mmCIF file of C-alpha atoms in Angstrom:
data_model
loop_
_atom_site.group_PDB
_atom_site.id
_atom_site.type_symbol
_atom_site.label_atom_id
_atom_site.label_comp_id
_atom_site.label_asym_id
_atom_site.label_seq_id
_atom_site.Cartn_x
_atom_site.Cartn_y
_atom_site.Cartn_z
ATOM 1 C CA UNK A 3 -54.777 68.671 223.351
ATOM 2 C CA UNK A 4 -52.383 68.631 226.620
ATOM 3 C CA UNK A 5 -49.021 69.389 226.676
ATOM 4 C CA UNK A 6 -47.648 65.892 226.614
ATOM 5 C CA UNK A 7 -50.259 65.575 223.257
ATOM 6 C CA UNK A 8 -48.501 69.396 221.741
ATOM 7 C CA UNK A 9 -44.903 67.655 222.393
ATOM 8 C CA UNK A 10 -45.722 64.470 220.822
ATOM 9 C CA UNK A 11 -47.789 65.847 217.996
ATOM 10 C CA UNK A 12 -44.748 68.612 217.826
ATOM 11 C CA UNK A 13 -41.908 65.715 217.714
ATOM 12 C CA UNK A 14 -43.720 63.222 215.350
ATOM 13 C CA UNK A 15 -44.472 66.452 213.028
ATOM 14 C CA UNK A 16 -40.622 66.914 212.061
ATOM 15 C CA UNK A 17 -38.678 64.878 209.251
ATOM 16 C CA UNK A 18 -37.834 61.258 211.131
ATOM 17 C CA UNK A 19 -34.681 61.663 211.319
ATOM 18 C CA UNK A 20 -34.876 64.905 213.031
ATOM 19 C CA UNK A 21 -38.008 63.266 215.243
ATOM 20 C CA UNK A 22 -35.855 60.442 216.486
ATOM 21 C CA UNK A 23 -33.163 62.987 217.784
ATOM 22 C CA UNK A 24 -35.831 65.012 219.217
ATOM 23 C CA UNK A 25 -37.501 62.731 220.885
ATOM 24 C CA UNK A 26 -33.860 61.287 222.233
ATOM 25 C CA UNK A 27 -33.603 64.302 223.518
ATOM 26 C CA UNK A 28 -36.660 64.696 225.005
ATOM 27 C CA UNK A 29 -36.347 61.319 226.688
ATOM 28 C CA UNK A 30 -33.014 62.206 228.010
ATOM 29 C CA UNK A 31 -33.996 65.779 229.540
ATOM 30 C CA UNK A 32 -37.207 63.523 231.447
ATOM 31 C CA UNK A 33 -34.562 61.687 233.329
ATOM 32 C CA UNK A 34 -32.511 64.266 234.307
ATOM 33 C CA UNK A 35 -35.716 66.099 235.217
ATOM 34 C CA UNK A 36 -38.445 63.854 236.537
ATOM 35 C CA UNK A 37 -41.641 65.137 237.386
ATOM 36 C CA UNK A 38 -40.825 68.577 236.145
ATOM 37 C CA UNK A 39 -43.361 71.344 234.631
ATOM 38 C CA UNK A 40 -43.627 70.382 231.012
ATOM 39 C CA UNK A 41 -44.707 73.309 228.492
ATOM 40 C CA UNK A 42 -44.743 73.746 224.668
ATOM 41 C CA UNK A 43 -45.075 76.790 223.076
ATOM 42 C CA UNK A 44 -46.258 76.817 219.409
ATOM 43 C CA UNK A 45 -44.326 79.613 218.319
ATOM 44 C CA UNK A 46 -47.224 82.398 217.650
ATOM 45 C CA UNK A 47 -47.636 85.545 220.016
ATOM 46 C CA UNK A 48 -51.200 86.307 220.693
ATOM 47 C CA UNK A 49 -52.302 87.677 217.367
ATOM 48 C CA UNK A 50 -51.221 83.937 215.701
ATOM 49 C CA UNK A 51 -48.312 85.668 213.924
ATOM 50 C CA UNK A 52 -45.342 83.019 214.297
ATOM 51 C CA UNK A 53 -42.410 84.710 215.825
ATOM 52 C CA UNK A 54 -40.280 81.726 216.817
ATOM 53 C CA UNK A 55 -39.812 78.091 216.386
ATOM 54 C CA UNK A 56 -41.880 75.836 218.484
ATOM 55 C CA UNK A 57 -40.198 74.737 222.030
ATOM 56 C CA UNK A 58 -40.413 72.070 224.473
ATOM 57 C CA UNK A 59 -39.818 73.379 227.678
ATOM 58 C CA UNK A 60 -38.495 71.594 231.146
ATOM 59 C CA UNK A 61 -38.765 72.942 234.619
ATOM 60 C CA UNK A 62 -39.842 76.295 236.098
ATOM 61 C CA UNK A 63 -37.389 79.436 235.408
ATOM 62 C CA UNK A 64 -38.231 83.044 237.546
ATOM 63 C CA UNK A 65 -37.623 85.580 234.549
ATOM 64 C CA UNK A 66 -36.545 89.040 235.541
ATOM 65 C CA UNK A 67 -37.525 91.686 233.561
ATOM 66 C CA UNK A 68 -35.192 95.214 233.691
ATOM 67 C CA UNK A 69 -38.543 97.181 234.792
ATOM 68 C CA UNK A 70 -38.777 94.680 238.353
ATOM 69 C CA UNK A 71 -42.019 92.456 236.400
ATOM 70 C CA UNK A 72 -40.984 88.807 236.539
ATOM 71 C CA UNK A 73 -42.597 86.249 234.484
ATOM 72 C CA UNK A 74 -42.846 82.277 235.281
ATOM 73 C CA UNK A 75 -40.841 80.552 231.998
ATOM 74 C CA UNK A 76 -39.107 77.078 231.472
ATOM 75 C CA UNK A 77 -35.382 76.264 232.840
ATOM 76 C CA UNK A 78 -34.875 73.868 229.689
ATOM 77 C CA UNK A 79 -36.246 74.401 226.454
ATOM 78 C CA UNK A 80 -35.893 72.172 223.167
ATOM 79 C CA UNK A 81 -36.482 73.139 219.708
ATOM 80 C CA UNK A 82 -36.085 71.921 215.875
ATOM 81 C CA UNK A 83 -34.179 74.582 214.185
ATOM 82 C CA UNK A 84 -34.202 74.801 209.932
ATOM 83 C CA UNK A 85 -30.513 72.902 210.348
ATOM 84 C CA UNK A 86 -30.788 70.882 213.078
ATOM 85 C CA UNK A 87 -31.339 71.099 217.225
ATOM 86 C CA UNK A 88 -31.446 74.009 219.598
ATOM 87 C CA UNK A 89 -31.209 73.217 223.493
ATOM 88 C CA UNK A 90 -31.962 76.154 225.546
ATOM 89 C CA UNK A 91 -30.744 76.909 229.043
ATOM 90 C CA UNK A 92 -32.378 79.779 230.376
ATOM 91 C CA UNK A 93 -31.376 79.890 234.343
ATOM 92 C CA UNK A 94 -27.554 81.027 233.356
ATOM 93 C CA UNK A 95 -26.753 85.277 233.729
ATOM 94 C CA UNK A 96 -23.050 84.975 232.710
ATOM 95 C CA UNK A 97 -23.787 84.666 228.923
ATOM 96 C CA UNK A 98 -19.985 83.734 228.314
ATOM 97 C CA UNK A 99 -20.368 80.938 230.890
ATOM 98 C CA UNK A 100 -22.078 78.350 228.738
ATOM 99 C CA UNK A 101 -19.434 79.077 225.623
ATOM 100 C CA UNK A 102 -16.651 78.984 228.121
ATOM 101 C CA UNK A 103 -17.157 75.860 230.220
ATOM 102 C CA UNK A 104 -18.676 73.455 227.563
ATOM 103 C CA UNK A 105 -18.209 74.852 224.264
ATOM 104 C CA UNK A 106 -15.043 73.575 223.539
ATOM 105 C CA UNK A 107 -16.066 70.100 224.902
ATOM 106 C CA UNK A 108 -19.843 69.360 222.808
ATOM 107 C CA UNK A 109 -18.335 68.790 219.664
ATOM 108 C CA UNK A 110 -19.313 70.465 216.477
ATOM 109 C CA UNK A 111 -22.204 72.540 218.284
ATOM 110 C CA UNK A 112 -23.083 76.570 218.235
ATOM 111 C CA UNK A 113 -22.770 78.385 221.482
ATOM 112 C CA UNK A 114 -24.426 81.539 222.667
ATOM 113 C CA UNK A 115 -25.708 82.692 225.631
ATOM 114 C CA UNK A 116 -28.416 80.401 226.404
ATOM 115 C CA UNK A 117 -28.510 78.387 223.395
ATOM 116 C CA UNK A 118 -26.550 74.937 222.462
ATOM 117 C CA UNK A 119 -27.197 74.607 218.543
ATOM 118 C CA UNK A 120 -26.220 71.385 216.316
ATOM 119 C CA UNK A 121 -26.842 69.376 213.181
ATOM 120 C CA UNK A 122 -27.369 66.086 214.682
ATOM 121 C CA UNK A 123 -26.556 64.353 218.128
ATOM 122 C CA UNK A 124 -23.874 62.399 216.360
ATOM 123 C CA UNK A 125 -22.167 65.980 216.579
ATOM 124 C CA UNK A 126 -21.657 66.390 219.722
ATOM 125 C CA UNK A 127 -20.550 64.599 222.935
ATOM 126 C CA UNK A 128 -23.992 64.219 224.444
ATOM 127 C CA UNK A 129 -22.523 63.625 227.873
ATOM 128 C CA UNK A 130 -21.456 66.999 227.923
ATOM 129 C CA UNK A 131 -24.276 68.412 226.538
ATOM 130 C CA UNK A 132 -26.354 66.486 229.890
ATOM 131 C CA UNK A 133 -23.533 67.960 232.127
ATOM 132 C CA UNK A 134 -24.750 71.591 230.739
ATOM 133 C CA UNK A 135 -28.553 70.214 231.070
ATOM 134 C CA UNK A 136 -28.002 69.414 235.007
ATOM 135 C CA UNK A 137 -26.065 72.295 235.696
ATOM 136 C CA UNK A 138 -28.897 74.407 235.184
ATOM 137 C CA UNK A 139 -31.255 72.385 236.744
ATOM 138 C CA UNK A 140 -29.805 72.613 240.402
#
């Protein structure tokens, strides 16, 4: 399978309800970022032992490792969680900045460093959520 085949196969695989926000999502991270690199990762390092939740990923994201290595990654990634939706944003070093400027704004949502966690999209104010989405893909 391609990647467009994973994501599909990975969105129509969840419960419906949680496949129709998914793939809301998914739609609404396309427009924002046309013609970007699209990945999915399945979740298993390279032994097949799961160590993650699937993702969707968006873009192209330099990571810098502490020894100097970097390693190509996605800006954007998207992922069912066991109670709901994660939207990562990996292009962001201030890990206060993503709390602090939209955290009070989404709604009833988690936020970390680089992750935006909900329930459902009718939890948070998805306009703010996109504001976050094109922030980090400038």
């Amino acid at each position: 399978m391609n990647t467009e085949e994973q994501i599909q196969a990975y969105i129509t695989s969840q419960p419906e309800t949680k496949s129709n926000e998914i793939q809301t999502m998914h739609h609404l991270i396309l427009r924002l970022m046309p013609n970007c690199k699209l990945w999915f990762l399945d979740g298993k390092d390279e032994k097949g032992k799961v160590v993650s939740n699937p993702n969707i990923g968006y873009g192209i994201h330099m990571m810098k490792y502490a020894n100097g290595t970097t390693k190509e990654f996605y800006k954007i990634g998207l992922s069912a969680n066991t109670t709901g939706i994660s939207v990562y944003i990996m292009e962001i070093d201030d890990k206060k900045f993503l709390s602090e400027t939209y955290g009070k704004r989404l709604g009833k949502a988690s936020v970390s460093g680089y992750c935006i966690k909900f329930k459902t999209l009718k939890d948070i104010d998805i306009d703010v959520l996109e504001e976050a989405i094109q922030f980090a893909n400038k």
